[in-house]
XYZ file of C-alpha atoms in Angstrom:
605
model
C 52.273 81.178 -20.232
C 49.747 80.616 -17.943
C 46.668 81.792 -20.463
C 47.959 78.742 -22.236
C 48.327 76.690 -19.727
C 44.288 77.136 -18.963
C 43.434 76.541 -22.504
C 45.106 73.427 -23.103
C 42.742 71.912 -19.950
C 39.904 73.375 -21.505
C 41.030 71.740 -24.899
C 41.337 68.724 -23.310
C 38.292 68.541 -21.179
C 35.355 69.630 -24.140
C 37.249 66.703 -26.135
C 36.003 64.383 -23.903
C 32.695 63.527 -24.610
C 31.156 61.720 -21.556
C 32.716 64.422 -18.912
C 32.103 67.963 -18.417
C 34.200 69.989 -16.132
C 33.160 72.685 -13.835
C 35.740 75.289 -12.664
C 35.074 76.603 -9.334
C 36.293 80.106 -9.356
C 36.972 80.681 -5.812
C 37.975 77.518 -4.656
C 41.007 75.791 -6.257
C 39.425 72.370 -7.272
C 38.034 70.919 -10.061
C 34.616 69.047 -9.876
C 34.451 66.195 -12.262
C 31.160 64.701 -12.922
C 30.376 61.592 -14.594
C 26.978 60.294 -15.995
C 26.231 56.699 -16.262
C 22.880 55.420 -17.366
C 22.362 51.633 -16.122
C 18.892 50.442 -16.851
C 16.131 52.123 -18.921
C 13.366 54.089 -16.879
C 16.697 54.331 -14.437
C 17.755 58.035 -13.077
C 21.485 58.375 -13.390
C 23.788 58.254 -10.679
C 26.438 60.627 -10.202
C 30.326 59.490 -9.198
C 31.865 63.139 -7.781
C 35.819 63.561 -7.999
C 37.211 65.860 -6.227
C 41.469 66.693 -7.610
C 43.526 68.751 -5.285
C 45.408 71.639 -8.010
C 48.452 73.178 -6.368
C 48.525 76.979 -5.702
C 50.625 77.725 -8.300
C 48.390 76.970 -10.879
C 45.755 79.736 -10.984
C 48.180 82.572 -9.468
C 45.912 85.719 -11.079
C 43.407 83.530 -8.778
C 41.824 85.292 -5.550
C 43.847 83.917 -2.384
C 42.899 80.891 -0.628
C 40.316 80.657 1.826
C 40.582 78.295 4.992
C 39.077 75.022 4.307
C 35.757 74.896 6.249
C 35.863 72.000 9.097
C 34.253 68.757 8.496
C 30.640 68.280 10.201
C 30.967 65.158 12.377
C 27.790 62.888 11.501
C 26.525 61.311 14.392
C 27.207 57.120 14.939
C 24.119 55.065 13.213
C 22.120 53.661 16.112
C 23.488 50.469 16.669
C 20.433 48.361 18.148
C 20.910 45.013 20.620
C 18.701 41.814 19.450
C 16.635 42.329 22.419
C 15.844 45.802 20.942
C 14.622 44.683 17.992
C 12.681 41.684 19.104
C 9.338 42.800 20.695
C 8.512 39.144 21.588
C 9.495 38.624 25.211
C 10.976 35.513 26.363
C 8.909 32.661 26.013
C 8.045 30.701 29.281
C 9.196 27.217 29.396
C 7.347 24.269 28.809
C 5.359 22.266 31.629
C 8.390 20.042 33.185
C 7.252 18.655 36.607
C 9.698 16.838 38.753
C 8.521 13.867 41.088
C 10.947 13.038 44.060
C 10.027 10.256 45.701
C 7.648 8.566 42.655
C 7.998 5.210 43.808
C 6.459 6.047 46.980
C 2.472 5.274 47.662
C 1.735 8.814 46.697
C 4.210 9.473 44.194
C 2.996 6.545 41.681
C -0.567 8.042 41.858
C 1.064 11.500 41.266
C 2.928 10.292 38.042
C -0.232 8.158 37.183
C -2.410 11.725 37.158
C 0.381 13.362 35.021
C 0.626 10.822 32.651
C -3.488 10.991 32.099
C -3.536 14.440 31.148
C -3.620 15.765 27.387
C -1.110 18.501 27.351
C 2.491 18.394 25.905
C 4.304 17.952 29.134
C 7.566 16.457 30.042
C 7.504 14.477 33.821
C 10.902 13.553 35.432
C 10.510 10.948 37.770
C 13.325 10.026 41.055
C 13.957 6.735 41.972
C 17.021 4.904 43.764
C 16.104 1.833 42.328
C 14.957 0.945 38.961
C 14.075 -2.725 38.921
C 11.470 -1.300 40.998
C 10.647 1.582 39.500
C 9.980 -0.687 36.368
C 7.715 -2.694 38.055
C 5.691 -0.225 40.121
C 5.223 2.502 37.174
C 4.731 -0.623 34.104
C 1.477 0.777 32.835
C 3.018 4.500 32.736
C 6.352 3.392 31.014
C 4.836 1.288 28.571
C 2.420 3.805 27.357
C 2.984 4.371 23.235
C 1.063 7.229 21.307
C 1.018 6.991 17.734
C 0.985 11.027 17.566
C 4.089 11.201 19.990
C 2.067 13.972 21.726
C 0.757 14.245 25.019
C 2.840 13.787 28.293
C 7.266 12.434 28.297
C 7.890 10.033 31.389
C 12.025 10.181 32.024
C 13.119 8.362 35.012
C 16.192 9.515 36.938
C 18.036 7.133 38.717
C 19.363 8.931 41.824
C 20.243 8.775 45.915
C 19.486 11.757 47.044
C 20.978 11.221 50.318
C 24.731 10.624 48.638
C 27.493 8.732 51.463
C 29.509 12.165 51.051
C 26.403 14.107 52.793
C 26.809 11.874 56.151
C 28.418 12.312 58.880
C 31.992 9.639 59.567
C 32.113 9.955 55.676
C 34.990 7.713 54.200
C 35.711 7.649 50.874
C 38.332 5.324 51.365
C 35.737 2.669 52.616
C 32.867 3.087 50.157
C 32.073 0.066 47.795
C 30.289 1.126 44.403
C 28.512 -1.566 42.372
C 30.488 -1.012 39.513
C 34.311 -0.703 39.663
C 35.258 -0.761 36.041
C 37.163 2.770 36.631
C 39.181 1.595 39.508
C 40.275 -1.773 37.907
C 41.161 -0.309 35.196
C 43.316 2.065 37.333
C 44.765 -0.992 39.023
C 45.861 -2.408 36.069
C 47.445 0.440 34.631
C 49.359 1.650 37.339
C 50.871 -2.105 37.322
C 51.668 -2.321 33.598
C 53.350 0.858 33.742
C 54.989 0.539 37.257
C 53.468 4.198 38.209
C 51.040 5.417 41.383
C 47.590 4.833 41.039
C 46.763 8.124 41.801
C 47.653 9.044 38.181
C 44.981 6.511 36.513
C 42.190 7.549 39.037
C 40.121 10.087 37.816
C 38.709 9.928 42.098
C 41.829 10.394 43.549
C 43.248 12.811 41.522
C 39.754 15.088 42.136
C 41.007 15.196 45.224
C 44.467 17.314 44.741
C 43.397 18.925 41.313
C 40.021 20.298 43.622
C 37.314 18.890 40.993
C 34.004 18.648 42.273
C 32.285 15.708 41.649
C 28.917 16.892 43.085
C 27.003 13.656 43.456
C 23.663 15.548 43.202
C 24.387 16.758 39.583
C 21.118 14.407 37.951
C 18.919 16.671 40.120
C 20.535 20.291 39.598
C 20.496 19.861 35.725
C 16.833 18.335 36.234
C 15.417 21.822 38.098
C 17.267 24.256 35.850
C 14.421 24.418 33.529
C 11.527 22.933 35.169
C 8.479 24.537 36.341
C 7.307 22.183 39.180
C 8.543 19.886 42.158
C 6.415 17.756 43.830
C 8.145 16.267 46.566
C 6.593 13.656 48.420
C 9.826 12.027 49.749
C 9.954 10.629 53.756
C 11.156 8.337 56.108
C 10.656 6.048 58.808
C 13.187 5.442 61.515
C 12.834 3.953 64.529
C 14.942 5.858 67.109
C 17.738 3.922 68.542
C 17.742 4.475 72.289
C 21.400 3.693 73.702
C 22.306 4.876 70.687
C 20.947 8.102 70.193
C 20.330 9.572 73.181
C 20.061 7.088 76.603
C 23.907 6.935 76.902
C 24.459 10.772 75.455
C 21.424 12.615 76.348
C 23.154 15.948 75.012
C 22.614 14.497 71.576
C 19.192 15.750 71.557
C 20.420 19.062 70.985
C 23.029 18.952 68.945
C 22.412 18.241 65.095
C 22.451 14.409 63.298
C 25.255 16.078 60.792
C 28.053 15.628 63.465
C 26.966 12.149 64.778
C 24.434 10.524 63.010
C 25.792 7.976 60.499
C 22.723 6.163 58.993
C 21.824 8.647 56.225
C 17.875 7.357 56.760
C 17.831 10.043 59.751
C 14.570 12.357 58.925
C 17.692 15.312 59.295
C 18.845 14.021 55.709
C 15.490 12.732 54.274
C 13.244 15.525 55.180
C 15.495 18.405 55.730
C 18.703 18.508 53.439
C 17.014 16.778 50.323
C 14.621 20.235 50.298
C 17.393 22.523 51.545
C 19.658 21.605 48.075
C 16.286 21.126 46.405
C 15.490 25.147 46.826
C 19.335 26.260 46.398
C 18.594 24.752 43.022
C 15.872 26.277 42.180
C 16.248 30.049 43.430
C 19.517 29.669 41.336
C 17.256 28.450 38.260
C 14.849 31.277 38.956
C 17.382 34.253 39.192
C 18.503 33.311 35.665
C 15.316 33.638 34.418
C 14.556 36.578 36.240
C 17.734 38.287 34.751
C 16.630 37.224 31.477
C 12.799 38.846 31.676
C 14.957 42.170 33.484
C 16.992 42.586 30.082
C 14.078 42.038 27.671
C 12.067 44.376 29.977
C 14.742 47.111 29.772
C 15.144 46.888 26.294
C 11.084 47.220 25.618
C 10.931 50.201 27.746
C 13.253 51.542 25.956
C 11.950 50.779 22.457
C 8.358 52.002 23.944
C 9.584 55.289 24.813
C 10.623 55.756 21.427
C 7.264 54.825 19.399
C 4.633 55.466 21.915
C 3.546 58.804 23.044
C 4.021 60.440 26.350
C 0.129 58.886 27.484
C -0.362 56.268 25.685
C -0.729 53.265 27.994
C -2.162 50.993 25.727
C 0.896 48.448 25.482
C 1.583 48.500 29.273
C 0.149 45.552 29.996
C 2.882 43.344 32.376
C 3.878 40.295 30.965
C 4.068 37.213 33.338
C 7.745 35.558 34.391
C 6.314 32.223 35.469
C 7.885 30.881 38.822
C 9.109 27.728 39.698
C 6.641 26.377 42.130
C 7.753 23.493 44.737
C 4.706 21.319 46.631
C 5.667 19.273 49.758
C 3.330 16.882 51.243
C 3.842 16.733 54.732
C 1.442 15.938 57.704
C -1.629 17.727 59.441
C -0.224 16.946 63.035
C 2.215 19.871 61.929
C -0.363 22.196 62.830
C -0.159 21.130 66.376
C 2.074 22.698 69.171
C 5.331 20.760 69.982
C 3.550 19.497 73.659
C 0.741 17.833 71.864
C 0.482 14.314 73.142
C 0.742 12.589 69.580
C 3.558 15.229 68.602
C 5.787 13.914 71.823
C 5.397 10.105 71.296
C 5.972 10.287 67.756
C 9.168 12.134 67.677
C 10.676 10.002 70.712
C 9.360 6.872 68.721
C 10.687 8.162 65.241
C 13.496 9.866 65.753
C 11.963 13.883 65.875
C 10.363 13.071 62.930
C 7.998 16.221 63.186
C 10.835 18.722 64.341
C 12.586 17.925 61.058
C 9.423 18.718 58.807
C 8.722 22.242 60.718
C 11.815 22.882 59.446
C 12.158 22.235 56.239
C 8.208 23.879 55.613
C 9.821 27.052 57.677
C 12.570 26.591 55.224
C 10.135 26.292 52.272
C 8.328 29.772 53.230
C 11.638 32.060 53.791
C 12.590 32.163 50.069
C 11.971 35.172 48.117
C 11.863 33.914 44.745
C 10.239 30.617 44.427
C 6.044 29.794 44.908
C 5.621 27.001 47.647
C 2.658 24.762 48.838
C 2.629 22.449 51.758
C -0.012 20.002 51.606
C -0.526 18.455 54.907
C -2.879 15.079 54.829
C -4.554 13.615 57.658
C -4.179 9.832 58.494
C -3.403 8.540 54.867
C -5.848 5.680 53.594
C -5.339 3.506 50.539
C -9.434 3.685 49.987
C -11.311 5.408 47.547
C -13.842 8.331 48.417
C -17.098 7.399 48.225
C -18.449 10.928 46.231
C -21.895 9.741 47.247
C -21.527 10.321 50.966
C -17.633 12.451 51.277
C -16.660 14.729 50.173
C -12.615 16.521 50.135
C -12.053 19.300 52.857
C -9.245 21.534 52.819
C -8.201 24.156 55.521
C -6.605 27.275 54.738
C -3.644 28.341 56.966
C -2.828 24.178 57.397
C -5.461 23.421 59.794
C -8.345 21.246 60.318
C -10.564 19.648 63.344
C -9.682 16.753 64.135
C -9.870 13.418 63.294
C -8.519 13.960 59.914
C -8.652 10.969 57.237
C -8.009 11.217 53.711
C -7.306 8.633 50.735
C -3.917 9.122 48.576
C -5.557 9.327 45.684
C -7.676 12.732 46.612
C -3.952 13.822 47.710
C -2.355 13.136 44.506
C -5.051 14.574 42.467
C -4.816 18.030 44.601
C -0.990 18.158 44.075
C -1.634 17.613 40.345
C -3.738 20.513 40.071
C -1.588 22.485 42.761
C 1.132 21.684 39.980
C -0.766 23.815 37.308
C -3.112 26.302 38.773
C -2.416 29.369 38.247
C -1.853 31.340 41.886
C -2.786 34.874 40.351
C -5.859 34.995 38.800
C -6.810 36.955 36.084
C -8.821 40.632 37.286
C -12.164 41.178 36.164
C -13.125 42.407 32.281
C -11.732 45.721 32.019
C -14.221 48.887 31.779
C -12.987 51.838 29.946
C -13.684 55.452 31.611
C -12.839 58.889 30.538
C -10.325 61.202 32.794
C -10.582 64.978 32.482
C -7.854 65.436 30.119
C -9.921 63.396 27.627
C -7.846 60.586 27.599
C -9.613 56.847 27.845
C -8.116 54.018 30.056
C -9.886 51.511 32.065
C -10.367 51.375 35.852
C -8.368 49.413 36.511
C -5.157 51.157 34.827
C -6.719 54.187 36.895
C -6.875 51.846 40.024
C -3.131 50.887 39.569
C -2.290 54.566 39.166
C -2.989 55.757 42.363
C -2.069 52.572 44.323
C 1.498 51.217 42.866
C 1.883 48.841 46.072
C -0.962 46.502 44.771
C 0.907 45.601 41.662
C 4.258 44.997 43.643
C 2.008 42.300 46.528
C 0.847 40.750 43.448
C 4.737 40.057 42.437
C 5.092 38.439 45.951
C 5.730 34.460 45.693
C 2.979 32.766 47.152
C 3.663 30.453 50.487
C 0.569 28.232 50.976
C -0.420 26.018 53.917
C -3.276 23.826 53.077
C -4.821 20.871 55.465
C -6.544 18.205 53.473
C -8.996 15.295 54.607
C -12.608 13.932 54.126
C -15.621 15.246 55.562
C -18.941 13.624 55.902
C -20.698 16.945 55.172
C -21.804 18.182 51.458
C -22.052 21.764 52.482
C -18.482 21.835 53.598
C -16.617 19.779 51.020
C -15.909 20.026 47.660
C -16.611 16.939 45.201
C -12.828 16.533 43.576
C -9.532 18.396 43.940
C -10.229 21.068 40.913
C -13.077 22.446 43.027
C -10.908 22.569 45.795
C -7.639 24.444 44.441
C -10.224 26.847 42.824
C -11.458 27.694 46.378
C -8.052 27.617 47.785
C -6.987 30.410 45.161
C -10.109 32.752 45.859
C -9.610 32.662 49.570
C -5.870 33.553 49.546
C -6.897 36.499 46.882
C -9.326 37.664 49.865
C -7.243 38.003 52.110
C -4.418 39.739 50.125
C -7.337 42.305 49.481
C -8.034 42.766 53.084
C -4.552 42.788 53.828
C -4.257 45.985 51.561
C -7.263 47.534 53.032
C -6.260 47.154 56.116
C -2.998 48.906 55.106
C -4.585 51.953 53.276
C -6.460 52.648 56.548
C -3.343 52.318 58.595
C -1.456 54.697 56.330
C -4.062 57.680 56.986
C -3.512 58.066 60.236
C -0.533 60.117 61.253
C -0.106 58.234 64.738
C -0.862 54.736 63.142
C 2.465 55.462 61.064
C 4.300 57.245 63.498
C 3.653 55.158 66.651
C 1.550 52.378 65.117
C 3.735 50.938 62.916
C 6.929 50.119 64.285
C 5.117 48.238 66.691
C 3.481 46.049 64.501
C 6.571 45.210 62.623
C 8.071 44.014 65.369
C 5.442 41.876 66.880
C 5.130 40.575 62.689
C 8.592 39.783 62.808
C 8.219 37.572 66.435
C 4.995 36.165 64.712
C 6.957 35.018 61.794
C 9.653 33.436 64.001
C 6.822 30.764 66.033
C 9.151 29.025 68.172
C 8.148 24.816 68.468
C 10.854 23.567 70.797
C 10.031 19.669 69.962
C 13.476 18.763 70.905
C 12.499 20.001 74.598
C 9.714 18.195 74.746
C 11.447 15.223 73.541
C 13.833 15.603 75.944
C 11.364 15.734 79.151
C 10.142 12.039 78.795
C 13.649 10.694 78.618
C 14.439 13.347 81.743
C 11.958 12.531 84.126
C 10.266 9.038 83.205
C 12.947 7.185 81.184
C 15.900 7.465 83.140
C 14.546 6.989 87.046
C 12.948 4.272 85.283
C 16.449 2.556 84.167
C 17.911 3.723 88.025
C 14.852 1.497 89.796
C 15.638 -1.285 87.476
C 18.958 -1.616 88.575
C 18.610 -0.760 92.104
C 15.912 -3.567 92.141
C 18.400 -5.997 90.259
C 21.264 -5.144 92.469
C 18.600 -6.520 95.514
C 17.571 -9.686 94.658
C 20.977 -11.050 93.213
C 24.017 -11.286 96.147
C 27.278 -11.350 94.282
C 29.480 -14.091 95.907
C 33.031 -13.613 95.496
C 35.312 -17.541 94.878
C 38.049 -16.018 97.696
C 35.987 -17.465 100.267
C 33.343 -15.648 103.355
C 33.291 -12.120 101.500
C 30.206 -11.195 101.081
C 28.335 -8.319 99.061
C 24.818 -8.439 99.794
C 22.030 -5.450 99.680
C 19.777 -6.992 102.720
C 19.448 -8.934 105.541
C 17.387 -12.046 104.955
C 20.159 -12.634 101.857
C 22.867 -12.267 103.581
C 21.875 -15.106 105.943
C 21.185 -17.485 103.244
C 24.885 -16.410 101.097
C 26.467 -16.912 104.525
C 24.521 -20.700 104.828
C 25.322 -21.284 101.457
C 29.118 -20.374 101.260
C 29.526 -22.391 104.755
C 28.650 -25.667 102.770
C 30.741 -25.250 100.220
C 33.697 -24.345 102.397
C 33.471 -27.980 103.792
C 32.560 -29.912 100.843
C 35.944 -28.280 99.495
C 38.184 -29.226 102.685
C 36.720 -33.227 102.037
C 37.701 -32.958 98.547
C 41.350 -31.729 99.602
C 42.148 -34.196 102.156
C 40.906 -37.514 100.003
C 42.715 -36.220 97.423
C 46.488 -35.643 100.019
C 45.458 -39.310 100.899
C 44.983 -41.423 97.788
C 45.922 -39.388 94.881
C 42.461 -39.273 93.610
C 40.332 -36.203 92.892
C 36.447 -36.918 93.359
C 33.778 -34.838 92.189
């Protein structure tokens, strides 16, 4: 039975003429494989069945074997988009934001960008536009038939919003335009309901939206590449107001009393304070996007490249956000200096507030500053003939300091796009003893690893700029100026690591040495200008005895009189005589008057 049983499969598979069957005769499966030719000058392809036969049917058979365990292939390599793009992140375009560009300096500022050649995009701040119109006309009206070449966008915002002042009421603000509210009004009237469910305003309040006011300039910093912030004030301080009839005032901050948001604590000190949160929140993005690209290149390196093969190592660049504030050269100056103390009694510690926001400035971690600090600013233009521009590293210069606005402008310009970390010199190959070529300076960077992480330090620059009368010490325009700037600071990073390498040799500079100079580095870092002190003194010892004479003296020379009759209250002698003469006559002219008046009825004057 079962001879016949095999025959008739054999029977039936040679009848089949596009299939031949293979019996495997240990293994009870049959193989079935099945030619098809698709193409000429193709290869066939071959379609494999595999059909399970029970046990039963080859019994004379040898017995069955265990089935062999699958082989787990490993998972394909499943590869991220930043894996298999080698290009890193591209930088952003030039986008340089002006605060402050209706301002002497800031027109000249977006009058510099606008001149230039390159594809940029310039963001100017204003509170008003009727005048920004008419104070930037020639830069707004500009048309290029290529549309290439520099993008003026004007942003119409306070940067000193009601909300940021202190005795804040929202219930008492008036907007210009209350097309929201009346149309609140009038639908909480037609339908009979509370207003509070028409206004979008009041309802933030319960439903804990955030209407942050200063949304124009958050969204305007999260992809640019410069600030230029020339914004300031000019207050005259209020005396009774401020500080005469609360003296303690001096040391307590504007945010808990002053009201008028023109204070230099809001102009020159909060603006920049939300002006950096910005941007170190724009830069950490950025710098999270260059980490993952990074990661994923080292890790697609370390695949292709050999173990020594530092050929493709070269760093790319993350460009910072960089953030210039023009401030003033009196800065440099300790708090006591005579000019310092009458200014910031006169203006309302105008100087205390920009120490502050320049020590602000220089304790971030992430973000390139510059202070520019100008001398008395001029609106004349440099004669190049006879001056020439002077700029003092570390913010200081001898005095007296003059300088035009334009020569300011043009140095914040080029401050804007300079780049802070010049390029090394060309790159010379030499030969190590393994036989392997790299240049010096790859060699350089191998033994010292620190100079590589200084050179990923943000930059905080002070520079002093004025006019000098001498050639050898000036520079003709602001290029040649920021050029020098940018070599000088790249000396003294190089002594600064020079220094340090000959520190670190010496067992006792590290053991004893260097905790010591940390410390004193970290006092150093924290200078200490107490203007509000020496604010404080004048008003102490010349303003008020002042204000006591002057009312002592007043007191004196006017007797007070009282209408009861012969009391007196007199400061001297000689006037009491004459008060006492004086309220004698009166007493009788009064007694006439009385009894011609008990006599006839009659009251004469």
């Amino acid at each position: 039975m079962t001879l016949s049983r095999r025959a008739f499969f054999l029977l039936f598979l040679l009848c089949n003429n596009s299939c031949t069957a293979l019996i495997s005769p240990k293994r009870e499966s049959l193989t079935f494989h099945d030619n098809f030719l698709t193409k000429k000058n193709q290869k066939p392809f071959l379609i494999s069945t595999h059909l399970s036969i029970s046990a039963g049917l080859f019994p004379e058979d040898e017995p069955q074997r265990p089935k062999p365990k699958p082989v787990m292939e490993p998972p394909p390599v499943v590869e991220t988009v930043l894996e298999k793009t080698s290009a890193p992140p591209e930088n952003l375009s030039p986008k340089v934001v002006v605060l402050g560009a209706t301002g002497r300096i800031g027109r000249r500022i977006i009058r510099n960008l606008m001149a230039l050649e390159s594809d940029i995009t310039v963001v100017a701040f204003v509170r008003d536009y009727e005048k920004a119109c008419e104070v930037l006309y020639d830069e707004l009206i500009i048309e290029r038939e290529d549309n290439k070449g520099p993008k003026l966008q004007l942003v119409v915002c306070d940067l000193v919003p009601p909300s940021y002042v202190a005795g804040y009421d929202p219930s008492k603000e008036v907007t210009k335009d209350d097309d929201d509210e009346e149309f609140a009004v009038s639908a909480s009237r037609f339908y009979k309901d509370d207003l509070d469910e028409y206004d979008y305003r009041a309802k933030a309040k319960y439903d804990a939206v955030d209407l942050n006011p200063l949304l124009p300039l958050h969204d305007a910093l999260l992809n640019a590449t410069a600030i230029i912030s020339t914004v300031g004030t000019v207050r005259s301080t209020l005396p009774f107001q401020d500080y005469l009839l609360k003296p303690w005032r001096v040391f307590i901050s504007p945010k808990k009393w002053c009201t008028d948001k023109s204070h230099p604590y809001y102009v020159n000190y909060m603006v920049h304070k939300k002006v950096l949160e910005y941007c170190e929140e724009a830069q950490r993005l950025r710098n999270k996007q260059w980490r993952n690209w990074q990661n994923a290149d080292n890790r697609r390196k370390s695949k292709t490249t050999r173990k020594n093969d530092d050929s493709n190592n070269e760093e790319k660049k993350n460009d910072r956000i960089r953030i210039i504030r023009i401030t003033d050269a009196c800065l440099a100056n300790p708090a006591w200096d005579l000019v310092n103390v009458v200014t910031n009694v006169v203006r309302s510690l105008v100087f205390r507030y920009q120490a502050k926001c320049e020590k602000l400035l220089a304790s971030s971690n992430i973000v390139d500053t510059i202070i520019l600090r100008p001398g008395d600013l001029v609106d004349d233009i440099r004669n190049e003939t006879i001056t020439t521009m002077s700029v003092g590293i570390g913010g200081k210069l001898p005095p007296p300091i003059n300088v035009g606005r334009d020569d300011v402008a043009a140095l914040a310009t080029f401050s804007a796009f300079s780049d802070l970390n010049p390029p090394a010199k060309k790159k010379r190959e030499a030969q190590t003893t393994e036989g392997e070529t790299i240049s010096i300076n790859q060699r350089k960077s191998r033994r010292n690893r620190s100079k590589n992480i200084e050179d990923n330090k943000p930059r905080h620059w002070n520079i002093a700029v004025g006019w000098s009368g001498d050639k050898n010490s000036g520079f003709k325009n602001a290029e040649a100026c920021m050029q020098y700037i940018v070599k000088e600071y790249s000396k003294q990073r190089k002594s600064a690591r020079r220094k340090k390498k000959v520190r670190d040799a010496y067992f006792m500079s590290r053991v004893i040495k260097q905790p010591i100079q940390r410390l004193f580095q970290k006092t150093k870092s924290k200078t200490i200008k107490p203007y509000k002190l020496f604010a404080f003194l004048p008003l102490f010892l010349f303003v008020y005895p002042t204000l006591l004479s002057l009312m002592v003296d007043i007191g004196k020379k006017i007797p007070v009189v009282k209408n009861a009759g012969m009391t007196l209250i007199v400061a001297s002698e000689p006037y009491r005589r004459q008060a006492f003469e004086f309220s004698k006559d009166k007493l009788l002219k009064l007694t006439i008057r009385r009894s011609i008046a008990q006599k006839t009825g009659l009251l004469i004057d």
